[in-house]
Amino acid sequence: MFRILYSDLHKILKSAALKIGFAAIAGYLLANVLVLKIVGAYMHIGIYSDDFITCFPEIAIFLITASTLLITVGDFSDGCMRNKIISGTSRTDIAMSALIGGMFQGFLYSLAGCLVTVLLGVIFGEGLNSYTVSEYADFWIINTMTCMAIGAFSTILILILGGKKISYVIGLAFAFVMKVFTMEVLDKLYPESGPCALRGFKFLLYSFFEKYVPYLYQSIRPHYSYLTYFIGCGGLILISVVLGIIVFNKKEIQ
Amino acid sequence: MEYVFKCENLSKKYGNFTALDKLNLSIPKGSIYGFVGKNGAGKTTLIRLLCGLQTPTSGSFELMGIKNDDKKITESRKRLGAVVEAPAIYKDMTARDNLIQQCLLLGLPDFDMVDELLDLVGLAGTGKKKAGKFSLGMRQRLGIAIALCGNPDFIVLDEPTNGLDPYGIIEIRELILKLNRELGITFLISSHILDELGRIATHYGFIDKGHLVREMSGEELKKECRKSVRMTVDDTKILSKVMEEKDYEYKIIDDKTADVYAEFIFSDLAKDFEKAGCRIITMEEHDESLEAFYLSLLGGETNV
């Protein structure tokens, strides 16, 4: 298990997709901050470090999905998945290693997003406004857990689909649907004006999604206990592990 | 005889399509086994089953003495190296990094063999060039170097000379022969270039529509590949008449050339031709190639 994990992590760190991902984070965040700065200067208002805290999470789902797609689908299309099996590694270990690799990518992106955001905050921001330092740290810890869970699930989705080209469509479409669904759930649970109009089963269902589906965590300021977020992220990772091991062990590799 | 791979009644179905149909095949240890068949005959399917990429629908096989339903089969694949279809390489890594990656995958304690392997396959000078920018031939060489990582006992090569220039083909051939003779590595090679295969293989398996049509040693094949006399004459119509009179087996190649499959005295035959009013222009001994043998075995289709 450790040899394939070491090999997979080595491959991820060497991959062009990861470097492109880091460049995309830096570019996107810098562009956002500059736009805020220009608007702020025009309106004669200062910007705060926490004004752009949600910039990275806005793109995180797509970024992690795209990165795992490029790296894991590449494993199939380059034939390297065949090499892993031929090298005498069990399929369970291959699936687990791929999953941890997906989590690792999520972790690295979240770390990069956090560092760039903090750095830009120090350079361009005027301290924290609505967040305390502790809340700011909580936000990034939960964001990192979420990114890792999404990375794991996205990777397993590709393994289930056998790394076919359709993985790109399904992977990105799933990320898009989750983003739209997030907006729908949060909009209904926390309407801009007036109280929540949801009742009965729909209210319970939407509340459950908001509480336990990691894809929704990045769009709202953390307001549940760490245990809730652990259950949500851990649950998604556990589902990924079970699905990945069962399906990948039976998968016919071309 | 010790075998590195043996299968019994091995079948593989994809929906209604039967890719392998009760295949029985044995690869002796230390041999270079040439696996010959048309496109879609089932060659790559067998390789996929052997490599553990897919599971058989029925039947069984043994890889280095371990049955396919034994859990140890995964472990036994550590002694296997393979290039299945296209070479498996990381395109955004250099040749050296690709080999290091394979060493890590195999859990090798060091990367000492990396430079040696690069030298062996002629990629030592590729430096920082990414594998994605390699030519098809260079990728093929890198694929073979990856298969050689970890000193395997058994190497499976699916079309190893694909994309190689004539010089590259000779190099790979020499490499296979060297590894087989010096290190005793067993090879299973499927190739479309049958004459090339004919130069290195010690054993052959001919497959068609998922069935093993014939399995034989190189010696047996040599005996089977009939010798003929290729004759260039004025008129092959007269040649046909003479051959039928003498009850000799023959094959017309074109209107002036024919192959004669018989043992005869040249001067007597020349007299018969003169009597019939036909001149013999040239006459030479002609060996039937592996390709011709294959075609005669499977009934003349050329898509091999």
XYZ file of C-alpha atoms in Angstrom:
558
model
C 0.000 0.000 0.000
C 2.722 2.461 1.008
C 4.821 1.916 -2.104
C 1.915 2.722 -4.439
C 0.858 5.630 -2.233
C 4.390 7.019 -2.312
C 4.502 6.513 -6.064
C 1.110 8.222 -6.550
C 2.011 11.211 -4.369
C 5.326 11.549 -6.208
C 3.436 11.522 -9.513
C 0.937 14.162 -8.301
C 3.724 16.481 -7.171
C 5.429 16.086 -10.551
C 2.270 16.561 -12.612
C 1.703 19.597 -14.803
C -1.986 19.658 -13.746
C -1.027 20.529 -10.163
C 1.234 23.369 -11.268
C -1.485 24.726 -13.566
C -3.915 24.488 -10.638
C -1.636 26.538 -8.384
C -1.157 29.124 -11.119
C -4.941 29.285 -11.622
C -5.496 29.883 -7.882
C -2.906 32.635 -7.717
C -4.158 34.285 -10.915
C -7.837 34.087 -10.017
C -7.384 35.382 -6.461
C -5.086 38.196 -7.539
C -7.527 39.259 -10.246
C -10.392 39.241 -7.724
C -8.477 41.300 -5.199
C -7.421 43.811 -7.848
C -11.031 44.211 -9.012
C -12.138 44.747 -5.385
C -9.303 47.177 -4.862
C -10.179 49.195 -7.980
C -13.895 49.249 -7.072
C -12.958 50.215 -3.501
C -10.709 53.043 -4.709
C -13.433 54.305 -7.038
C -16.014 54.280 -4.214
C -13.503 55.568 -1.640
C -13.845 52.537 0.640
C -11.161 50.245 1.955
C -11.231 46.456 1.537
C -10.751 43.968 4.360
C -8.900 40.661 4.351
C -12.124 38.733 4.882
C -13.882 40.463 1.973
C -12.285 37.992 -0.394
C -12.210 34.953 1.871
C -14.838 33.215 -0.275
C -12.999 33.770 -3.578
C -11.115 30.467 -3.424
C -14.081 28.339 -2.274
C -16.092 29.691 -5.213
C -13.795 27.885 -7.631
C -12.524 25.097 -5.374
C -15.073 22.465 -6.479
C -14.273 23.002 -10.156
C -10.556 23.265 -9.587
C -10.301 20.062 -7.562
C -12.628 18.188 -9.904
C -10.633 19.338 -12.943
C -7.319 18.480 -11.297
C -8.387 14.993 -10.214
C -9.845 14.474 -13.676
C -6.608 15.449 -15.411
C -4.434 13.370 -13.114
C -6.591 10.263 -12.667
C -8.061 10.111 -16.185
C -4.468 10.584 -17.392
C -3.559 7.440 -15.439
C -6.049 5.487 -17.514
C -5.424 7.128 -20.888
C -1.621 6.888 -20.566
C -1.958 3.226 -19.623
C -0.331 3.793 -16.226
C -3.320 2.231 -14.458
C -2.440 -0.979 -16.310
C 1.126 -0.681 -15.018
C -0.129 -0.401 -11.453
C -2.116 -3.621 -11.768
C 0.664 -5.451 -13.603
C 3.166 -4.362 -10.938
C 1.447 -6.695 -8.499
C -0.467 -4.139 -6.462
C -3.914 -5.192 -5.259
C -6.847 -3.310 -6.704
C -7.984 -2.320 -3.199
C -4.599 -0.681 -2.601
C -4.750 1.049 -5.997
C -8.222 2.451 -5.252
C -7.216 3.532 -1.735
C -4.040 5.163 -3.000
C -5.941 7.012 -5.742
C -8.459 8.199 -3.143
C -5.741 9.453 -0.814
C -4.121 11.090 -3.838
C -7.399 12.925 -4.526
C -7.533 14.036 -0.878
C -3.911 15.144 -1.123
C -4.724 17.303 -4.135
C -7.672 18.831 -2.244
C -5.391 19.520 0.712
C -2.705 21.137 -1.443
C -5.193 23.357 -3.279
C -6.861 24.429 -0.052
C -3.475 25.162 1.487
C -2.454 27.160 -1.579
C -5.809 28.986 -1.590
C -5.426 29.822 2.102
C -1.820 31.023 1.777
C -2.512 33.178 -1.284
C -5.659 34.640 0.313
C -3.817 35.443 3.548
C -0.871 36.903 1.634
C -3.120 39.079 -0.526
C -5.032 40.062 2.613
C -1.836 41.231 4.268
C -0.729 43.151 1.156
C -4.031 44.679 0.036
C -6.442 44.312 2.981
C -6.979 46.408 6.047
C -7.305 43.649 8.642
C -10.333 41.510 9.443
C -13.800 43.013 9.427
C -16.598 40.557 10.234
C -14.446 37.503 11.077
C -12.385 36.980 14.204
C -8.971 35.327 13.781
C -10.368 32.142 15.269
C -13.348 32.147 12.837
C -10.957 32.861 9.987
C -8.885 29.806 10.965
C -12.029 27.686 11.372
C -13.131 28.687 7.897
C -9.876 27.429 6.350
C -9.771 24.223 8.404
C -13.316 23.339 7.331
C -12.528 24.394 3.771
C -9.509 22.068 3.758
C -11.576 19.148 5.050
C -14.180 19.867 2.388
C -11.599 20.052 -0.400
C -10.147 16.724 0.703
C -13.568 15.062 0.753
C -14.415 16.453 -2.698
C -11.016 15.338 -4.020
C -11.651 11.802 -2.718
C -15.152 11.583 -4.166
C -14.162 13.056 -7.524
C -11.273 10.580 -7.852
C -13.474 7.614 -7.028
C -16.071 8.798 -9.547
C -13.340 8.567 -12.216
C -12.282 5.085 -11.073
C -15.911 3.969 -11.226
C -16.211 5.328 -14.772
C -13.005 3.529 -15.734
C -11.228 6.769 -16.665
C -13.246 7.101 -19.878
C -13.447 10.502 -21.581
C -17.048 10.777 -20.376
C -15.533 11.191 -16.881
C -14.693 14.803 -17.818
C -18.312 15.533 -18.735
C -19.823 13.697 -15.773
C -17.239 14.986 -13.272
C -17.575 18.642 -14.234
C -21.362 18.364 -14.738
C -21.670 16.893 -11.242
C -19.600 19.753 -9.800
C -21.790 22.255 -11.671
C -25.034 20.610 -10.499
C -23.782 20.625 -6.908
C -22.916 24.326 -7.223
C -26.391 25.175 -8.543
C -28.013 22.937 -5.922
C -25.993 24.690 -3.209
C -27.384 28.051 -4.331
C -30.918 26.641 -4.365
C -30.606 25.116 -0.867
C -29.000 28.191 0.727
C -31.395 30.527 -1.032
C -34.391 28.623 0.330
C -32.989 28.111 3.836
C -31.678 31.666 4.206
C -33.787 33.914 1.958
C -32.569 37.466 1.514
C -35.745 38.822 3.048
C -38.118 37.269 5.489
C -38.035 33.932 7.288
C -37.457 30.526 5.695
C -40.587 29.378 3.879
C -39.635 25.701 3.762
C -41.726 23.271 5.775
C -41.930 19.561 6.531
C -39.872 17.017 4.617
C -38.373 19.534 2.218
C -37.089 21.616 5.128
C -35.567 18.538 6.768
C -34.016 17.438 3.476
C -32.523 20.860 2.716
C -31.268 21.197 6.292
C -29.663 17.755 6.029
C -27.909 18.743 2.802
C -26.659 21.964 4.304
C -25.385 20.174 7.387
C -23.899 17.001 5.968
C -23.072 17.482 2.283
C -19.526 18.927 2.006
C -20.217 20.449 -1.406
C -22.360 23.036 0.419
C -19.849 23.918 3.140
C -17.802 26.307 1.055
C -20.624 28.665 0.221
C -21.576 29.724 3.715
C -19.788 30.892 6.808
C -19.236 27.904 9.156
C -21.965 27.856 11.766
C -22.157 24.257 12.941
C -19.915 22.340 15.312
C -16.726 20.704 14.059
C -18.394 17.327 14.679
C -21.032 18.107 12.041
C -18.385 18.960 9.470
C -16.353 15.883 10.411
C -19.420 13.703 9.906
C -20.178 15.327 6.545
C -16.642 15.110 5.154
C -15.911 11.748 6.795
C -19.193 10.387 5.452
C -18.377 11.412 1.881
C -14.876 9.929 2.180
C -16.305 6.707 3.636
C -18.836 6.449 0.785
C -15.976 7.008 -1.668
C -13.843 4.291 -0.037
C -16.638 1.702 -0.050
C -17.793 2.519 -3.590
C -14.238 2.683 -4.892
C -13.137 -0.645 -3.441
C -16.280 -2.519 -4.491
C -16.487 -1.145 -8.034
C -12.780 -0.958 -8.857
C -12.191 -4.561 -7.767
C -14.677 -5.669 -10.428
C -13.673 -3.139 -13.068
C -12.440 -4.418 -16.431
C -9.447 -2.327 -17.475
C -8.867 -1.825 -21.185
C 8.770 -28.948 -18.922
C 8.276 -25.916 -16.708
C 5.785 -23.313 -17.886
C 5.491 -19.657 -16.885
C 1.948 -19.499 -18.193
C -0.642 -22.163 -18.891
C -4.331 -21.809 -19.587
C -7.082 -24.360 -19.802
C -10.387 -23.769 -21.572
C -9.953 -20.064 -21.004
C -12.916 -18.064 -22.279
C -13.745 -14.386 -22.281
C -17.017 -12.911 -23.460
C -17.948 -9.250 -23.942
C -21.741 -9.349 -24.081
C -22.537 -11.640 -27.010
C -19.048 -11.437 -28.464
C -16.714 -14.277 -27.594
C -13.157 -12.945 -27.626
C -11.563 -16.133 -26.290
C -13.196 -19.504 -26.689
C -11.874 -22.361 -24.542
C -8.266 -21.453 -25.221
C -5.522 -23.877 -24.207
C -2.001 -22.525 -24.374
C 1.333 -23.100 -22.619
C 4.385 -20.859 -22.571
C 7.574 -22.758 -21.640
C 10.006 -21.117 -19.242
C 12.902 -19.480 -21.034
C 11.141 -19.333 -24.387
C 10.320 -16.462 -26.714
C 6.707 -17.194 -27.504
C 5.391 -15.595 -30.678
C 1.679 -15.024 -30.475
C 0.191 -14.642 -33.931
C -3.327 -13.723 -35.000
C -5.438 -11.298 -36.964
C -6.837 -8.104 -35.450
C -9.628 -9.134 -33.085
C -8.403 -12.749 -32.909
C -8.076 -12.502 -29.122
C -4.357 -11.820 -28.627
C -4.743 -8.669 -26.535
C -7.665 -10.201 -24.622
C -5.417 -13.058 -23.486
C -2.707 -10.568 -22.509
C -5.247 -8.546 -20.506
C -6.362 -11.668 -18.629
C -2.768 -12.706 -17.992
C -1.921 -9.244 -16.662
C -4.970 -9.181 -14.372
C -6.626 -6.267 -16.153
C -9.706 -8.361 -16.797
C -11.157 -11.578 -15.411
C -11.999 -14.679 -17.446
C -15.625 -15.610 -18.068
C -14.734 -19.286 -17.615
C -11.708 -21.557 -17.590
C -8.513 -21.032 -15.661
C -4.867 -20.149 -16.024
C -1.664 -20.456 -14.090
C 0.912 -17.689 -13.968
C 4.307 -18.856 -12.739
C 2.648 -21.829 -11.125
C -0.058 -19.845 -9.343
C -3.711 -20.334 -10.265
C -5.756 -17.318 -11.323
C -8.211 -17.743 -8.419
C -5.383 -17.861 -5.864
C -4.908 -14.592 -3.977
C -1.153 -14.893 -4.482
C -1.614 -14.259 -8.211
C -1.416 -10.486 -7.592
C 1.921 -10.944 -5.835
C 3.235 -13.164 -8.657
C 2.717 -10.296 -11.110
C 5.648 -8.517 -9.466
C 7.766 -10.894 -11.552
C 5.963 -9.791 -14.691
C 6.723 -6.870 -16.984
C 4.393 -5.871 -19.777
C 3.721 -3.412 -22.548
C 0.042 -3.855 -23.383
C -1.087 -2.031 -26.550
C 0.458 1.445 -26.148
C 3.434 1.927 -23.794
C 2.291 3.096 -20.350
C 4.201 6.294 -19.668
C 3.642 9.557 -17.819
C 3.785 12.149 -20.567
C 4.652 15.072 -18.285
C 7.715 13.296 -16.895
C 11.150 12.674 -18.391
C 12.252 9.153 -19.320
C 14.326 9.028 -16.132
C 11.406 10.168 -13.941
C 9.165 7.576 -15.580
C 11.594 4.840 -14.613
C 11.954 6.239 -11.091
C 8.165 6.241 -10.857
C 8.107 2.561 -11.855
C 10.837 1.774 -9.295
C 8.715 3.469 -6.621
C 5.670 1.505 -7.761
C 7.594 -1.750 -7.478
C 8.984 -0.712 -4.108
C 12.603 -1.061 -5.253
C 15.101 0.074 -2.604
C 17.149 2.245 -4.998
C 17.149 3.638 -8.521
C 20.533 2.202 -9.550
C 19.067 0.372 -12.516
C 17.494 3.507 -14.032
C 20.568 4.773 -15.904
C 21.485 1.249 -16.957
C 18.011 0.731 -18.419
C 18.040 4.072 -20.205
C 21.342 3.101 -21.737
C 20.047 -0.332 -22.684
C 17.067 1.035 -24.650
C 19.001 3.944 -26.121
C 17.285 6.763 -24.221
C 20.250 7.850 -22.106
C 20.595 11.132 -23.961
C 17.005 12.352 -23.653
C 17.802 14.545 -20.626
C 14.949 16.819 -19.575
C 12.787 16.120 -22.608
C 9.274 15.139 -21.474
C 8.006 11.746 -22.577
C 4.979 13.465 -24.143
C 7.341 14.924 -26.741
C 8.942 11.572 -27.585
C 8.473 9.936 -30.972
C 6.448 6.716 -31.130
C 9.656 4.704 -31.306
C 11.123 6.423 -28.244
C 7.901 5.795 -26.326
C 8.055 2.152 -27.308
C 11.617 1.927 -25.988
C 10.633 3.660 -22.772
C 7.693 1.245 -22.393
C 10.092 -1.670 -22.728
C 12.490 -0.099 -20.199
C 9.565 0.277 -17.761
C 8.658 -3.376 -18.323
C 12.259 -4.297 -17.517
C 12.239 -2.489 -14.155
C 12.546 -4.871 -11.251
C 14.248 -7.628 -13.317
C 11.104 -9.575 -14.256
C 11.157 -13.287 -15.123
C 8.443 -12.943 -17.727
C 7.853 -10.060 -20.131
C 4.763 -9.576 -22.268
C 5.166 -7.335 -25.288
C 2.155 -6.452 -27.393
C 3.411 -5.240 -30.791
C 6.851 -4.180 -29.479
C 8.169 -2.925 -32.817
C 5.188 -0.647 -33.536
C 6.441 2.739 -34.699
C 10.098 1.766 -34.692
C 12.384 2.501 -37.628
C 14.336 -0.422 -39.136
C 17.343 0.364 -36.947
C 15.115 0.482 -33.863
C 13.525 -2.847 -34.816
C 16.966 -4.465 -35.019
C 17.935 -2.947 -31.647
C 14.791 -4.211 -29.933
C 15.262 -7.636 -31.507
C 18.834 -7.786 -30.252
C 17.705 -6.629 -26.827
C 15.042 -9.335 -26.574
C 17.487 -12.027 -27.668
C 20.127 -10.759 -25.219
C 17.708 -10.701 -22.273
C 16.392 -14.133 -23.174
C 19.815 -15.734 -23.607
C 21.753 -14.001 -20.848
C 19.104 -13.587 -18.161
C 16.735 -16.380 -19.145
C 13.744 -14.041 -19.312
C 10.688 -15.585 -20.925
C 8.918 -13.427 -23.524
C 5.402 -13.467 -24.868
C 5.374 -11.330 -27.991
C 2.373 -10.583 -30.118
C 3.372 -9.014 -33.374
C 1.973 -8.146 -36.753
C 5.407 -8.215 -38.305
C 5.559 -11.945 -38.721
C 8.920 -12.158 -40.451
C 10.399 -10.154 -37.570
C 8.807 -12.564 -35.097
C 10.180 -15.439 -37.156
C 13.711 -14.233 -36.412
C 13.432 -14.436 -32.632
C 10.614 -16.720 -31.502
C 11.366 -20.178 -30.182
C 7.710 -21.148 -29.852
C 4.554 -20.068 -31.664
C 0.866 -19.913 -30.935
C -1.516 -19.170 -33.810
C -4.864 -17.817 -32.709
C -8.019 -17.185 -34.712
C -11.486 -16.155 -33.513
C -10.487 -16.870 -29.909
C -9.311 -20.409 -30.678
C -5.746 -21.601 -30.638
C -5.370 -22.959 -34.161
C -1.883 -24.354 -33.670
C 0.888 -24.291 -31.084
C 4.351 -25.369 -32.104
C 8.052 -24.960 -31.468
C 10.323 -23.022 -33.807
C 11.845 -26.311 -34.976
C 8.441 -27.719 -35.840
C 7.580 -24.571 -37.724
C 10.765 -24.758 -39.758
C 9.811 -28.270 -40.818
C 6.297 -27.159 -41.638
C 7.332 -24.147 -43.711
C 7.529 -25.852 -47.065
C 10.311 -25.191 -49.491
C 9.365 -24.481 -53.055
C 11.023 -23.684 -56.342
C 10.096 -20.292 -57.753
C 10.097 -20.469 -61.551
C 9.908 -17.645 -64.051
C 8.693 -18.941 -67.397
C 7.395 -17.687 -70.772
C 3.861 -18.762 -70.131
C 2.372 -20.070 -66.890
C -0.532 -21.667 -68.824
C 1.944 -24.141 -70.317
C 3.574 -24.518 -66.887
C 0.163 -25.494 -65.456
C -0.232 -28.137 -68.164
C 3.216 -29.626 -67.444
C 2.662 -29.598 -63.675
C -0.705 -31.300 -63.981
C 0.726 -33.944 -66.263
C 3.445 -34.644 -63.699
C 0.995 -34.280 -60.783
C 3.156 -31.658 -59.028
C 1.639 -29.183 -56.580
C 2.126 -25.588 -57.764
C 0.875 -22.048 -57.243
C 0.674 -19.392 -59.971
C 2.007 -16.052 -58.684
C 1.519 -14.034 -61.892
C 1.474 -14.731 -65.667
C 5.199 -15.472 -65.708
C 5.921 -16.709 -62.149
C 4.899 -19.803 -60.224
C 5.958 -21.708 -57.086
C 6.375 -25.482 -57.427
C 6.104 -27.638 -54.318
C 7.793 -30.837 -55.375
C 11.167 -32.501 -55.480
C 12.319 -33.037 -59.061
C 15.390 -33.249 -61.263
C 15.892 -29.853 -62.887
C 17.221 -31.190 -66.209
C 14.257 -33.584 -66.624
C 11.792 -30.811 -65.915
C 13.612 -28.492 -68.316
C 13.236 -31.119 -71.064
C 9.488 -31.425 -70.380
C 9.140 -27.656 -70.664
C 11.085 -27.598 -73.912
C 8.817 -30.310 -75.330
C 5.758 -28.298 -74.349
C 7.203 -25.189 -76.023
C 7.912 -23.110 -72.951
C 11.207 -21.554 -71.881
C 12.358 -21.476 -68.245
C 13.882 -18.052 -67.598
C 14.883 -18.387 -63.928
C 14.574 -21.013 -61.210
C 15.413 -20.501 -57.528
C 14.799 -22.207 -54.215
C 12.183 -20.347 -52.171
C 11.446 -20.725 -48.427
C 7.878 -20.266 -47.309
C 7.821 -17.459 -44.748
C 6.051 -17.465 -41.401
C 3.534 -15.102 -42.970
C 2.792 -17.528 -45.797
C 2.526 -20.389 -43.303
C 0.139 -18.346 -41.222
C -1.991 -17.532 -44.237
C -2.113 -21.157 -45.292
C -3.055 -22.103 -41.725
C -5.922 -19.641 -41.480
C -7.121 -19.612 -45.024
C -5.584 -16.704 -46.837
C -6.758 -13.514 -45.143
C -4.002 -10.959 -44.904
C -5.136 -8.893 -41.949
C -2.520 -10.126 -39.504
